[in-house]
Each structure stands twice: as C-alpha cells, then as structure tokens.
Amino acid sequence: MQYLEGRKYVVQGIFLLVALIFLTRLFFMQVLDGTYKLAADKNTLQRLVQIPYRGLIYDRKNQLLVQNTPVYDLLVVPREVKQLDSARFCELLQIPLEDLRASLLAAKKYSRIKPSPIVQNLTTPDLAAILDKLGDFSGFRIQARMARAYRTENLAHALGYVGAITPAFLEKPKYAKYQPGENVGISGLEAYYESTLMGRRGVQYKMVNVRGIEKGKFRGGEFDTLSVAGQDLHLSIDAELQAYGEKLLAGRRGSIVAIDPRTGEILAFVSAPHYDPNLLTGKGSGNRYMALLNNPDRPLFDRPLMATYPPGSVFKLVNELVALQLHVVTPGTGFECNQKLVHCTHRHEYPANVSLAIKNSCNPYFYQVLRAAVVRGQSPNKFEDARLGLGQWQKMVKSFGLGEKLGVDMSQEKRGLIPSPDFYDKLRGYHHWNFKTVYSLSIGQGEIGITGLQMANVLATIANRGWYYTPHFVRGIGAGGPLPQYRERHYTAVDTTLFKYIIPGMEMVVDGNGGTGNLASLSQYGITMAGKTGTVQNPHGYDHATFAAFAPVNDPKIAIAVFIENSGFGGTSAAPAAGLMIEKYLRGKVAPSRKRWEDWVTYGDFTKHLHSM
Ligand SMILES: [Zn+2]
C-alpha cells in the first residue's frame, strides 16, 4: 500500500529512460569507453556501456527525496575536428575563447581518437539552444548522463552524494567495473547502497567503419547484455521531522538522532550545521564542495556518527542498570549526597532511592553506585580489585552497543570509547590505578566517548526495557524489507526485568516538580515522557548540553538524543529541542503556544542561562 504512491515516479523514471534511449540513437549518446582497431580490416570494434537508471530514494511517507535528471556533456574527438571557427563556436556555447583552447589542448593530450569533455552538465534547455547549430562543427558530439537531483534541502549528511569516480575508488576491487568519468556514490547512503542503487551495466559490441558508420553487431550480438535498473531505497527518515530538526539547530553545532525503538528505524538524523544536498550536484559542485570543506563550522562533518562526546549524566542510567544486574544496589538503595566524594549539581532532597537520585541527577549518589559495581572485594589487592571490577563493568556497558560500531547502514560510523582495564594500564601503569582514578565514569565524564547515534540507541534500549534493533536508515529495498541484519534483536547483559526500575526517575526528570528536564514536558497533551538531562564538560569553552528521552512511556514510539555544543546545561537548551521534536512527531504539529521554544532553541543566548533550571 505504502509503495503505491511511488509507482507514479517509477513510471516517470521509465519515461526518462525511454527518452534517453531515443536521444541516444539520435546523437550517439552512450558512454564510449573503448575503441579498438581490428587488425584484419578497417573496421573498429566499439564497446558501448549502457549505464542503468539509478535507484530513487524515498522517505518513510513515500515522499521522493532523490531522483535522476538527464544532463549532457559536450565531447570532442580531436582527430575529427576540421577547420574550427572558434569565435562562432564560443559564441554558440557562451564560453570564453581561452577556455575552449585549454579544453582542446587537454583533449589532444589525452587522446586524439577518444572523446574528451569540452562543456559538462548542460541541462535539457541548454542543449536545445545549441543543438541545431552544432551540426556545423565536425568532431563534436553530445553524451547524455543521468545526474542526481534532490527534491529536499535536507538530510545531506545521510544521503551523501554522487560524483565522478576518483582514482582512489578505481583502485578498489569493489569498483573494478567502473570507468573514469563514471558516476558513483561517494558518501552516505549513496555510497553504502551503491551496488543496489547502481543496478547492472549493459554492454553492446558494434562494428564501426573508419567513417564512424555502424556496420552491424559484433558476432550477431552474442556478447551483448542488457542493463538492469537500480533498486529504489525507502528510508525510515521522516522528511518533515528531519526538516524541522535542521531548522531548530540552524546556527548551532550539534546533533539530533531520533529512532523508532520498535524497529530500530532512524526517524531523524540532524547534523548541525547542515547544508543543502543540491550544492553537491551539477555545474560548479566541485567549487562548492571545497567551500564547504574549508568552512570553519565544518558542515560536512557528520556529527551524529562521527563526533564522540562524553555522555555526561545520561550515562548514569547505564551505570545504575549495571549495578542492579550485579546486585550491588537495589532500586530502594539510598546514598548520601556527599560532596566530599564529588561535587553535586545543586542542593536537593535526600536521594533515598534511585528515582530521586535520577530526578536530581545526584553526582555523589552515582559515584557510590559505580564504586559499588567496581570495588567488590574480588581481590585483596585494591588495584587488582579495581581491574577486575572495571573489566566486568566494561563488558556489560559495551552490551548496550557502546564502544563499538553499532553497524548502521553508513560507513563512516565511529566506535566511541568505553575504557577497559588495559586502557588504564597503558595510561597509568599496571596496578597504578584504582577506583579513584576512574570515578568520573560514574557521571559519564572522563575517558568515555559516545556518538549521538549511540546515545539515541541507549534510549531506544531503555524504551524497549532491554533490547534494541541495530539503528538503520533503509526500511525497504525495492519492494522488499531492510537488510537481514536489521531484523535481529540485541539484548544487553542486564536482565529485561530490571529496566523498569530506572523509568519512574526518568519520568520525574521531565514531569516531576523541579525535574531537570521540565522544559521537554508534553504532559499538557497527555504525552508521557521519560528522559535525562546531561551537561558535558568541555575544556575548550562552554559545556555541551545533552538531553535524551523516549515517549510515550508505556508505548514508546520515539527515542531521541540531542547534543548542542557550547550550550551549557542540558535542561535549558537540549530538553526543549527534544520536546519539540517529540511533539512534532507524535502530534504531527507544534502547538502555537509552544512556538516560542523554537525561537529559543534556534536563537536563544544559552550562555546567560548556564545555571538556571
Ligand atoms: Zn546530590
């Protein structure tokens, strides 16, 4: 049912292909990748490669995001150029004479008999304007190609882009069939799903005489093959939510990742600052790419996958679950807010149980939770005891998909770091460190790094009470489902029965009186939410703000993690951003009375509110 709407575009696709074949016949428009003289006669054997129609990309509501559009390159075969009227030719093409001379020189250097580009990426109207007159100039021909065209200004980091294959790609066995000048997915989903989107090339062998006139198929066409069009990708991304998230974080640095916990489908993948994917296609894309690359805000940097931050207080949830599994604490355990151990965020009621500790994000409480989990008297030697305890802690934490690549369908994912005993042995020396060395881990600081995607996945795992599907972007390939690895549940090392104990505290964070995440609350719409704020110490400037949540609590449909760099306290900036995203997704709109929070997230001066809330 959901793919029915898409059929319209498939039909359009076929029309384009037919149009392309039609033009091909008229103007010799196939990729000519090899011309070989046959010794026996004056005929040459031409190998013509037919590039298949590249698969399209849709969002989860079947909105077309990426399509193909024909563009044309004007090529020259230097040997065939006779008495060129350069001035008239340049006037026709509206190019400077020096450009034409440089292109002709380069073409001659490359080959006198093989075609080289003179002007690339002409649009159909461009072509129509010159076609009549082009016949007056010998040695020139038009070659059609399909270029990517975007019907969205968003999602550039996930989509990636398509460009001319680079020499580095050509050396890889995976790209053995590609020819220089051919297009290939360079990054993002375009690269990860290259073979799916690409389809299969067709090849035809033709005999051509010295004057370029076709003399029939080679051996009756027995070696010819037909091209097979690429398959479409149906993304789990909600394009409307994606656009909303990119707008919210315009002018900020940071990330938002939203996942449907029931499926592992990624709903939104915001990397701020963002850029328009149209910048990296068509005429002048090379220059625009360089401008993005040199931009000090690093818009090309894929933050949700590649930026690793200490998770801050959100990580207290994972430590609590590990300690519960080890039976070193119970949900009813109380610990003093003892500031001699570590400073606390603010003055608050006695954390008599885990819910109050989470609600108040009490640092000393979670210091004592991790100490109980690590220091367990497994060895009379306190250094060895810490080694053993930390080793077990690390294994359990990694079972949440941390410290390893999750396996998302994108190649540039970072692992992050969950430090092992070996890590501290190298840093401090064997038996030269103990719990006091590693206590920062209790509050998600220190030598720990996780990505925005990993944090969203932790929240999806808590939403599911103990398991996750590997997050992924593609929910359907052609008419089929996702790749098989995205249909396998992953359980953590913590019993599924224990997750329920951390959720009441997370609800109090959002909706409890004085909870640190009150600005995310959607209780006025009857939407329950469980969340956790975090503030990430940043030695280079203002702290980073985080907030992670899922909703509704007893029927989770969305799990989300927000990082906003240099924005101080998570409750002030990241929490309202997450609240707006959840509202947009679950209600399909943001209430007029809450629009002011959009301006606050996008333009507010967070530095004035670093310690409010
Ligand atoms: Zn405290």
Coordinates of C-alpha atoms and ligand atoms in Angstrom, one line a residue:
M1 CA 0.0 0.0 0.0
Q2 CA 2.7 2.5 1.0
Y3 CA 4.6 2.0 -2.2
L4 CA 1.6 2.6 -4.5
E5 CA 2.2 6.4 -4.4
G6 CA 5.7 5.8 -5.6
R7 CA 4.7 4.0 -8.7
K8 CA 4.0 7.4 -10.4
Y9 CA 7.7 8.2 -10.1
V10 CA 8.8 4.8 -11.3
V11 CA 6.7 5.4 -14.4
Q12 CA 8.4 8.8 -14.8
G13 CA 11.7 7.0 -14.4
I14 CA 10.9 4.7 -17.3
F15 CA 9.9 7.6 -19.5
L16 CA 13.2 9.3 -18.8
L17 CA 14.9 6.1 -19.7
V18 CA 13.0 5.8 -23.0
A19 CA 13.7 9.5 -23.7
L20 CA 17.3 8.8 -23.1
I21 CA 17.4 5.8 -25.4
F22 CA 15.6 7.9 -28.1
L23 CA 18.2 10.7 -27.8
T24 CA 21.0 8.1 -27.7
R25 CA 20.0 6.9 -31.2
L26 CA 19.9 10.5 -32.5
F27 CA 23.1 11.8 -31.0
F28 CA 25.4 8.9 -30.3
M29 CA 24.9 9.4 -26.6
Q30 CA 26.3 6.3 -25.0
V31 CA 29.4 6.1 -22.9
L32 CA 32.1 5.3 -25.3
D33 CA 34.8 3.7 -23.2
G34 CA 36.9 1.9 -25.6
T35 CA 37.7 2.0 -29.3
Y36 CA 39.8 -0.9 -30.7
K37 CA 41.1 -1.2 -34.2
L38 CA 40.8 -4.7 -35.7
A39 CA 44.0 -5.7 -37.5
A40 CA 42.2 -7.7 -40.2
D41 CA 40.1 -4.9 -41.8
K42 CA 39.5 -1.2 -41.4
N43 CA 36.5 -1.7 -39.1
T44 CA 36.8 -1.0 -35.4
L45 CA 35.1 -2.7 -32.6
Q46 CA 33.3 -0.4 -30.2
R47 CA 32.3 -1.4 -26.7
L48 CA 29.3 0.6 -25.6
V49 CA 28.4 0.6 -22.0
Q50 CA 24.9 1.4 -21.0
I51 CA 24.7 2.9 -17.6
P52 CA 21.5 1.8 -15.9
Y53 CA 18.9 4.1 -14.4
R54 CA 20.0 4.7 -10.7
G55 CA 17.5 3.8 -8.0
L56 CA 15.5 6.6 -6.4
I57 CA 15.3 7.5 -2.7
Y58 CA 12.1 8.0 -0.7
D59 CA 11.3 8.9 2.9
R60 CA 9.1 6.8 5.2
K61 CA 5.9 8.5 3.9
N62 CA 6.9 7.8 0.3
Q63 CA 8.0 11.3 -0.4
L64 CA 10.5 11.3 -3.2
L65 CA 13.8 12.8 -2.0
V66 CA 16.3 11.9 -4.7
Q67 CA 15.7 11.4 -8.4
N68 CA 17.6 11.4 -11.6
T69 CA 17.7 14.1 -14.2
P70 CA 19.4 14.0 -17.6
V71 CA 22.4 16.2 -18.1
Y72 CA 24.5 16.4 -21.2
D73 CA 28.2 16.7 -21.8
L74 CA 29.7 18.1 -25.0
L75 CA 32.6 16.0 -26.1
V76 CA 35.3 16.4 -28.7
V77 CA 37.2 13.8 -30.7
P78 CA 40.3 15.9 -31.7
R79 CA 41.1 13.9 -34.8
E80 CA 37.7 14.6 -36.3
V81 CA 37.8 18.4 -35.8
K82 CA 38.1 20.2 -39.2
Q83 CA 38.6 23.9 -39.6
L84 CA 37.0 25.0 -36.4
D85 CA 35.5 28.5 -36.4
S86 CA 36.5 29.1 -32.8
A87 CA 34.8 32.5 -32.4
R88 CA 31.4 31.3 -33.7
F89 CA 31.7 28.1 -31.7
C90 CA 32.4 30.1 -28.4
E91 CA 29.5 32.4 -29.2
L92 CA 27.2 29.4 -29.6
L93 CA 28.3 27.8 -26.3
Q94 CA 28.8 31.1 -24.5
I95 CA 32.2 30.1 -23.2
P96 CA 35.4 32.2 -23.3
L97 CA 37.9 31.5 -26.1
E98 CA 40.7 30.7 -23.7
D99 CA 38.6 28.1 -22.0
L100 CA 37.9 26.4 -25.4
R101 CA 41.6 26.5 -26.2
A102 CA 42.6 25.0 -22.9
S103 CA 40.0 22.2 -23.2
L104 CA 41.0 21.4 -26.8
L105 CA 44.7 21.2 -25.7
A106 CA 43.8 18.9 -22.8
A107 CA 41.7 16.7 -25.1
K108 CA 44.6 16.3 -27.6
K109 CA 47.0 15.5 -24.8
Y110 CA 44.6 12.8 -23.5
S111 CA 43.8 11.1 -26.9
R112 CA 43.3 12.2 -30.5
I113 CA 40.7 9.4 -31.1
K114 CA 38.9 9.2 -27.8
P115 CA 36.3 11.7 -26.7
S116 CA 37.1 14.3 -24.0
P117 CA 34.7 16.8 -22.3
I118 CA 34.5 20.4 -23.5
V119 CA 31.5 21.5 -21.5
Q120 CA 29.8 19.4 -18.9
N121 CA 26.4 19.3 -17.1
L122 CA 24.3 21.1 -19.7
T123 CA 20.6 21.0 -18.9
T124 CA 18.0 20.0 -21.4
P125 CA 17.2 23.7 -22.3
D126 CA 20.9 24.4 -22.6
L127 CA 21.1 21.5 -25.1
A128 CA 18.0 22.6 -27.1
A129 CA 19.6 26.0 -27.6
I130 CA 22.7 24.7 -29.3
L131 CA 21.5 21.5 -31.0
D132 CA 20.6 23.0 -34.4
K133 CA 23.9 24.7 -34.9
L134 CA 26.1 22.0 -33.5
G135 CA 25.9 20.1 -36.8
D136 CA 28.0 22.8 -38.4
F137 CA 31.0 21.8 -36.3
S138 CA 32.7 18.5 -37.0
G139 CA 34.3 16.4 -34.3
F140 CA 31.8 17.3 -31.5
R141 CA 29.2 15.0 -30.0
I142 CA 26.8 15.1 -27.1
Q143 CA 26.7 12.5 -24.4
A144 CA 23.8 12.1 -22.0
R145 CA 24.2 11.1 -18.4
M146 CA 21.8 10.9 -15.5
A147 CA 22.7 13.3 -12.6
R148 CA 21.2 13.2 -9.1
A149 CA 18.6 15.8 -8.4
Y150 CA 17.3 16.5 -4.9
R151 CA 13.7 17.3 -4.0
T152 CA 14.8 18.2 -0.5
E153 CA 17.1 20.8 1.0
N154 CA 17.7 18.5 4.0
L155 CA 19.3 15.2 5.0
A156 CA 22.6 15.8 3.2
H157 CA 24.6 14.0 5.8
A158 CA 22.7 10.8 5.5
L159 CA 22.1 10.9 1.7
G160 CA 25.7 11.6 0.9
Y161 CA 26.3 12.5 -2.8
V162 CA 27.2 11.1 -6.2
G163 CA 30.2 12.3 -8.1
A164 CA 32.7 11.3 -10.8
I165 CA 34.6 8.3 -9.6
T166 CA 38.0 9.2 -8.1
P167 CA 41.3 7.3 -8.9
A168 CA 41.3 6.1 -5.3
F169 CA 37.9 4.4 -5.8
L170 CA 39.0 2.9 -9.1
E171 CA 41.8 1.0 -7.3
K172 CA 39.4 -0.9 -5.1
P173 CA 38.2 -4.3 -6.3
K174 CA 34.6 -3.3 -5.5
Y175 CA 34.7 -0.7 -8.3
A176 CA 36.6 -2.8 -10.9
K177 CA 33.9 -2.4 -13.5
Y178 CA 33.8 1.4 -13.3
Q179 CA 35.4 3.6 -15.9
P180 CA 37.0 7.0 -15.3
G181 CA 34.3 9.7 -15.7
E182 CA 31.5 7.5 -14.5
N183 CA 29.4 8.5 -11.5
V184 CA 29.5 6.7 -8.2
G185 CA 28.1 7.2 -4.7
I186 CA 30.9 9.0 -2.8
S187 CA 29.5 9.1 0.7
G188 CA 26.5 8.4 2.9
L189 CA 23.7 6.1 1.8
E190 CA 24.6 6.7 -1.9
A191 CA 27.9 5.0 -1.2
Y192 CA 26.7 2.4 1.3
Y193 CA 24.0 1.1 -1.1
E194 CA 26.0 1.8 -4.3
S195 CA 25.5 -1.7 -5.8
T196 CA 21.8 -1.7 -5.0
L197 CA 21.2 1.8 -6.5
M198 CA 23.6 1.3 -9.4
G199 CA 21.9 -1.8 -10.9
R200 CA 23.8 -3.7 -13.7
R201 CA 25.5 -2.2 -16.7
G202 CA 24.6 -3.3 -20.2
V203 CA 27.3 -3.8 -22.8
Q204 CA 27.0 -3.8 -26.6
Y205 CA 29.7 -4.6 -29.1
K206 CA 29.4 -2.9 -32.5
M207 CA 31.5 -2.9 -35.7
V208 CA 32.1 0.6 -37.0
N209 CA 34.0 1.6 -40.2
V210 CA 36.6 4.3 -40.5
R211 CA 34.0 7.0 -41.1
G212 CA 32.1 6.0 -37.9
I213 CA 29.3 4.3 -39.7
E214 CA 27.8 1.3 -37.9
K215 CA 28.5 -2.0 -39.8
G216 CA 26.4 -4.3 -37.5
K217 CA 26.7 -6.1 -34.2
F218 CA 29.8 -8.0 -33.3
R219 CA 29.2 -11.8 -33.8
G220 CA 25.4 -11.2 -34.0
G221 CA 25.3 -9.6 -30.6
E222 CA 26.1 -12.8 -28.7
F223 CA 28.2 -11.0 -26.1
D224 CA 25.7 -8.1 -25.7
T225 CA 24.0 -7.7 -22.3
L226 CA 21.1 -5.5 -21.3
S227 CA 21.3 -3.1 -18.4
V228 CA 19.2 -3.6 -15.3
A229 CA 17.9 -0.5 -13.5
G230 CA 19.0 0.0 -9.8
Q231 CA 16.6 -0.6 -7.0
D232 CA 14.9 2.2 -5.0
L233 CA 15.6 2.9 -1.4
H234 CA 12.8 3.5 1.1
L235 CA 14.2 5.4 4.0
S236 CA 12.9 5.3 7.6
I237 CA 13.5 9.0 7.8
D238 CA 10.5 11.3 8.2
A239 CA 11.4 14.1 5.9
E240 CA 9.1 16.6 7.6
L241 CA 10.6 15.8 11.1
Q242 CA 14.1 16.0 9.5
A243 CA 13.5 19.4 8.1
Y244 CA 12.1 20.6 11.4
G245 CA 15.1 19.4 13.3
E246 CA 17.6 21.0 10.9
K247 CA 15.7 24.3 11.2
L248 CA 15.7 24.0 15.0
L249 CA 19.5 23.7 15.1
A250 CA 20.2 26.2 12.4
G251 CA 23.2 28.2 13.5
R252 CA 24.2 25.7 16.3
R253 CA 26.7 22.9 16.3
G254 CA 25.4 19.6 17.4
S255 CA 23.2 16.7 16.5
I256 CA 19.7 15.2 17.0
V257 CA 19.0 11.5 16.4
A258 CA 15.5 10.1 16.7
I259 CA 14.8 6.3 16.5
D260 CA 11.6 4.3 16.4
P261 CA 12.5 1.8 19.3
R262 CA 10.1 -0.8 18.0
T263 CA 12.1 -1.3 14.7
G264 CA 15.4 0.5 15.0
E265 CA 14.4 2.8 12.2
I266 CA 16.1 6.2 12.2
L267 CA 13.4 8.9 12.0
A268 CA 15.6 12.0 12.1
F269 CA 19.3 12.4 11.7
V270 CA 20.3 16.0 12.2
S271 CA 23.9 17.2 11.9
A272 CA 24.3 20.9 12.6
P273 CA 25.3 23.0 10.8
H274 CA 23.6 21.4 7.8
Y275 CA 23.9 22.1 4.1
D276 CA 21.7 21.7 1.0
P277 CA 22.4 18.4 -0.8
N278 CA 21.8 20.3 -4.1
L279 CA 25.1 22.1 -3.6
L280 CA 27.0 18.9 -4.4
T281 CA 25.4 18.1 -7.7
G282 CA 25.6 19.7 -11.2
K283 CA 27.7 22.5 -12.6
G284 CA 30.2 24.0 -10.2
S285 CA 29.7 21.3 -7.5
G286 CA 33.5 20.9 -7.2
N287 CA 34.0 24.5 -6.1
R288 CA 31.0 24.4 -3.7
Y289 CA 32.4 21.2 -2.2
M290 CA 35.7 23.0 -1.5
A291 CA 33.9 25.9 0.1
L292 CA 32.0 23.5 2.4
L293 CA 35.3 21.7 3.2
N294 CA 37.0 24.9 4.2
N295 CA 34.1 26.3 6.2
P296 CA 35.3 26.6 9.9
D297 CA 31.9 25.3 11.2
R298 CA 32.7 22.1 9.3
P299 CA 29.2 21.5 7.8
L300 CA 30.5 18.3 6.0
F301 CA 31.3 16.7 9.4
D302 CA 28.7 14.0 10.1
R303 CA 28.3 14.8 13.8
P304 CA 25.7 12.1 14.9
L305 CA 28.0 9.4 13.6
M306 CA 31.5 10.8 14.0
A307 CA 31.5 13.3 16.9
T308 CA 32.1 11.4 20.1
Y309 CA 31.4 13.2 23.4
P310 CA 31.4 12.1 27.0
P311 CA 27.7 11.4 27.6
G312 CA 27.5 13.2 30.9
S313 CA 24.7 12.5 33.3
V314 CA 22.6 10.5 30.8
F315 CA 25.2 7.7 31.3
K316 CA 24.2 7.4 35.0
L317 CA 21.3 5.4 33.7
V318 CA 23.6 2.7 32.2
N319 CA 25.7 2.6 35.4
E320 CA 22.6 2.1 37.5
L321 CA 21.4 -0.8 35.3
V322 CA 24.8 -2.5 35.5
A323 CA 24.9 -2.1 39.3
L324 CA 21.4 -3.5 39.6
Q325 CA 22.4 -6.5 37.5
L326 CA 25.4 -7.1 39.8
H327 CA 23.1 -7.0 42.8
V328 CA 25.3 -4.3 44.5
V329 CA 22.4 -1.9 44.8
T330 CA 18.6 -2.2 44.8
P331 CA 16.0 0.3 43.5
G332 CA 15.5 1.3 47.2
T333 CA 19.1 2.0 47.9
G334 CA 19.8 5.5 49.3
F335 CA 23.2 7.2 49.3
E336 CA 24.2 10.5 50.9
C337 CA 24.7 13.5 48.6
N338 CA 28.2 13.6 50.0
Q339 CA 30.0 16.4 48.3
K340 CA 33.4 15.2 49.7
L341 CA 33.3 12.5 47.1
V342 CA 32.4 14.7 44.1
H343 CA 30.5 18.0 43.8
C344 CA 26.8 17.8 43.2
T345 CA 24.9 19.8 40.6
H346 CA 22.6 21.6 43.1
R347 CA 21.1 21.3 46.6
H348 CA 18.3 18.8 46.6
E349 CA 16.3 16.4 48.8
Y350 CA 18.0 13.2 50.2
P351 CA 18.3 10.7 47.4
A352 CA 16.5 7.9 49.3
N353 CA 16.1 5.7 46.2
V354 CA 17.2 5.5 42.6
S355 CA 14.2 7.5 41.3
L356 CA 15.0 10.6 43.5
A357 CA 18.7 10.2 42.5
I358 CA 17.9 10.2 38.8
K359 CA 15.4 13.1 39.2
N360 CA 18.1 15.2 40.9
S361 CA 20.9 13.8 38.9
C362 CA 22.9 13.5 42.1
N363 CA 26.6 13.1 41.3
P364 CA 27.7 11.7 44.8
Y365 CA 24.9 9.1 44.6
F366 CA 26.1 7.7 41.3
Y367 CA 29.7 7.9 42.4
Q368 CA 28.7 5.4 45.1
V369 CA 26.7 3.3 42.6
L370 CA 29.8 2.8 40.3
R371 CA 32.1 2.3 43.3
A372 CA 29.8 -0.5 44.5
A373 CA 29.8 -2.0 41.0
V374 CA 33.6 -1.8 40.6
V375 CA 35.0 -2.3 44.1
R376 CA 33.6 -5.7 45.1
G377 CA 36.4 -7.3 47.1
Q378 CA 37.2 -9.8 44.3
S379 CA 40.9 -9.5 45.2
P380 CA 42.6 -8.5 48.5
N381 CA 44.8 -6.2 46.3
K382 CA 42.8 -2.9 45.8
F383 CA 44.5 -2.3 42.4
E384 CA 43.6 -5.8 41.2
D385 CA 40.1 -5.5 42.6
A386 CA 39.5 -2.3 40.6
R387 CA 41.0 -4.1 37.4
L388 CA 38.6 -7.0 37.8
G389 CA 35.6 -4.8 38.6
L390 CA 36.2 -2.4 35.8
G391 CA 36.7 -5.2 33.3
Q392 CA 33.3 -6.7 34.1
W393 CA 31.7 -3.2 34.0
Q394 CA 33.2 -2.5 30.6
K395 CA 31.8 -5.8 29.1
M396 CA 28.3 -5.0 30.4
V397 CA 28.4 -1.4 29.2
K398 CA 29.5 -2.5 25.8
S399 CA 26.5 -4.8 25.5
F400 CA 24.5 -1.5 25.1
G401 CA 26.1 -1.0 21.7
L402 CA 28.7 1.4 23.2
G403 CA 32.5 1.4 22.4
E404 CA 31.8 -0.5 19.2
K405 CA 30.3 0.4 15.8
L406 CA 26.6 -0.2 16.0
G407 CA 26.5 -1.3 12.4
V408 CA 24.3 1.4 11.0
D409 CA 24.0 1.4 7.1
M410 CA 26.6 4.1 6.7
S411 CA 30.3 3.6 6.5
Q412 CA 31.8 6.4 8.5
E413 CA 30.5 5.5 11.9
K414 CA 32.8 5.9 14.9
R415 CA 33.1 3.4 17.8
G416 CA 33.5 5.8 20.6
L417 CA 35.3 4.6 23.8
I418 CA 34.3 2.6 26.8
P419 CA 37.7 2.3 28.6
S420 CA 39.0 -1.1 29.6
P421 CA 41.5 -2.1 32.4
D422 CA 44.1 -2.3 29.7
F423 CA 43.4 1.3 28.7
Y424 CA 44.2 2.5 32.2
D425 CA 47.2 0.1 32.5
K426 CA 48.7 1.9 29.4
L427 CA 47.7 5.3 30.8
R428 CA 48.8 4.9 34.4
G429 CA 50.8 1.7 34.6
Y430 CA 49.7 -1.8 35.7
H431 CA 48.4 -1.8 39.3
H432 CA 49.0 2.0 39.4
W433 CA 45.3 2.9 39.3
N434 CA 42.2 2.2 41.3
F435 CA 38.6 3.4 41.6
K436 CA 39.6 7.0 42.4
T437 CA 41.3 7.1 39.0
V438 CA 38.2 6.2 37.1
Y439 CA 35.4 7.7 39.3
S440 CA 34.5 10.3 36.6
L441 CA 33.0 7.4 34.6
S442 CA 30.2 7.3 37.3
I443 CA 28.9 10.6 35.9
G444 CA 29.6 10.0 32.3
Q445 CA 32.8 12.1 32.2
G446 CA 36.5 11.4 31.8
E447 CA 37.8 8.9 29.3
I448 CA 34.5 7.9 27.8
G449 CA 33.1 8.9 24.4
I450 CA 29.9 8.0 22.7
T451 CA 28.2 9.3 19.5
G452 CA 24.8 10.9 19.2
L453 CA 23.5 7.8 17.4
Q454 CA 24.7 5.5 20.2
M455 CA 23.0 7.7 22.8
A456 CA 19.7 7.6 21.0
N457 CA 20.1 3.8 20.7
V458 CA 20.7 3.6 24.5
L459 CA 17.3 5.4 25.0
A460 CA 15.7 3.1 22.5
T461 CA 17.0 0.1 24.5
I462 CA 15.6 1.6 27.7
A463 CA 12.3 2.3 26.0
N464 CA 12.2 -1.4 25.0
R465 CA 13.2 -2.5 28.5
G466 CA 16.4 -4.2 27.5
W467 CA 16.8 -4.8 23.8
Y468 CA 17.4 -2.9 20.5
Y469 CA 17.4 -3.4 16.8
T470 CA 20.5 -2.0 15.1
P471 CA 19.6 1.5 14.0
H472 CA 19.2 1.8 10.3
F473 CA 18.2 4.3 7.6
V474 CA 16.7 1.9 4.9
R475 CA 13.5 0.1 5.8
G476 CA 12.8 -1.1 2.3
I477 CA 15.0 -2.0 -0.7
G478 CA 12.9 -2.1 -3.9
A479 CA 9.7 -3.9 -2.9
G480 CA 11.5 -5.8 -0.1
G481 CA 12.3 -5.1 3.5
P482 CA 15.5 -3.9 5.1
L483 CA 18.8 -5.8 5.1
P484 CA 18.5 -9.0 7.3
Q485 CA 20.9 -7.7 10.0
Y486 CA 18.3 -5.1 10.9
R487 CA 15.7 -7.7 11.9
E488 CA 17.7 -9.2 14.7
R489 CA 17.1 -8.2 18.4
H490 CA 20.1 -7.5 20.5
Y491 CA 19.8 -8.0 24.3
T492 CA 22.1 -6.2 26.8
A493 CA 23.8 -8.0 29.6
V494 CA 21.2 -6.6 32.0
D495 CA 18.0 -8.6 32.7
T496 CA 15.0 -7.1 30.9
T497 CA 13.2 -7.2 34.3
L498 CA 15.5 -4.5 35.7
F499 CA 14.9 -1.7 33.3
K500 CA 11.6 -0.8 34.8
Y501 CA 13.3 0.5 38.0
I502 CA 15.0 3.5 36.3
I503 CA 11.9 4.7 34.4
P504 CA 10.0 6.4 37.2
G505 CA 13.0 8.6 37.9
M506 CA 13.3 9.4 34.2
E507 CA 9.6 10.4 34.2
M508 CA 10.2 12.7 37.2
V509 CA 13.1 14.4 35.3
V510 CA 10.5 15.5 32.7
D511 CA 7.3 15.9 34.7
G512 CA 8.3 15.9 38.4
N513 CA 8.2 19.1 40.4
G514 CA 11.6 20.7 39.8
G515 CA 12.8 17.9 37.4
T516 CA 15.9 18.9 35.5
G517 CA 14.1 18.2 32.1
N518 CA 10.8 20.0 32.8
L519 CA 11.2 22.1 29.6
A520 CA 10.7 18.9 27.5
S521 CA 7.4 18.1 29.1
L522 CA 4.3 17.4 26.9
S523 CA 2.1 16.5 29.8
Q524 CA -0.4 19.2 28.7
Y525 CA -1.2 16.9 25.7
G526 CA -1.3 13.8 27.7
I527 CA 2.0 12.5 26.3
T528 CA 4.1 10.8 29.0
M529 CA 7.9 11.0 28.6
A530 CA 11.0 9.5 30.3
G531 CA 14.2 11.4 29.9
K532 CA 17.6 12.5 31.4
T533 CA 19.5 15.7 31.1
G534 CA 23.3 16.0 30.8
T535 CA 26.0 18.6 30.8
V536 CA 29.2 17.6 29.2
Q537 CA 32.3 19.3 30.5
N538 CA 34.2 21.0 27.7
P539 CA 37.8 22.1 28.4
H540 CA 37.7 24.4 25.3
G541 CA 34.7 26.6 26.2
Y542 CA 31.2 26.4 27.4
D543 CA 29.9 23.0 28.3
H544 CA 27.9 20.9 25.9
A545 CA 24.2 20.3 26.6
T546 CA 22.5 16.9 26.2
F547 CA 19.1 15.5 26.7
A548 CA 17.9 12.0 25.8
A549 CA 14.3 10.7 26.1
F550 CA 11.6 8.4 24.9
A551 CA 7.8 8.7 24.6
P552 CA 5.1 7.7 25.3
V553 CA 6.5 5.9 28.4
N554 CA 4.3 2.7 28.1
D555 CA 4.0 2.6 24.4
P556 CA 7.3 4.0 23.1
K557 CA 7.3 5.3 19.5
I558 CA 10.3 7.6 19.6
A559 CA 13.6 7.7 21.3
I560 CA 15.8 10.7 20.9
A561 CA 19.2 12.1 21.8
V562 CA 20.1 15.8 21.4
F563 CA 23.6 17.3 21.7
I564 CA 24.1 21.0 21.4
E565 CA 27.7 22.2 21.7
N566 CA 28.6 25.1 24.0
S567 CA 25.1 25.4 25.3
G568 CA 25.8 24.7 29.0
F569 CA 23.1 23.0 30.9
G570 CA 21.1 20.3 29.1
G571 CA 17.8 21.1 30.7
T572 CA 17.9 24.6 29.2
S573 CA 18.6 24.0 25.5
A574 CA 18.6 20.3 24.6
A575 CA 15.5 19.4 26.6
P576 CA 13.2 21.9 24.8
A577 CA 14.7 20.8 21.5
A578 CA 13.8 17.2 22.2
G579 CA 10.3 18.1 23.5
L580 CA 9.6 20.0 20.2
M581 CA 10.8 17.1 18.1
I582 CA 8.7 14.6 20.0
E583 CA 5.7 16.8 19.8
K584 CA 6.2 17.3 16.1
Y585 CA 6.5 13.5 15.5
L586 CA 3.7 12.3 17.8
R587 CA 1.2 15.1 17.2
G588 CA 2.2 16.0 13.6
K589 CA 2.5 19.7 14.6
V590 CA 3.8 22.0 17.2
A591 CA 1.1 24.0 19.2
P592 CA 1.1 27.8 18.6
S593 CA 1.7 28.3 22.4
R594 CA 4.9 26.4 22.1
K595 CA 6.3 28.1 19.1
R596 CA 8.4 30.4 21.3
W597 CA 10.5 27.5 22.3
E598 CA 11.5 27.1 18.6
D599 CA 13.0 30.6 18.7
W600 CA 14.6 29.9 22.0
V601 CA 16.3 26.7 20.7
T602 CA 17.4 28.3 17.5
Y603 CA 18.4 31.8 18.6
G604 CA 18.4 31.9 22.4
D605 CA 21.5 33.0 24.2
F606 CA 22.1 29.9 26.3
T607 CA 25.2 31.3 27.9
K608 CA 23.1 33.6 30.0
H609 CA 21.3 30.6 31.5
L610 CA 24.1 28.2 32.1
H611 CA 23.0 27.6 35.7
S612 CA 19.3 28.3 35.6
M613 CA 16.8 25.4 35.9
Ligands
ZN1 ZN 23.4 15.4 45.1

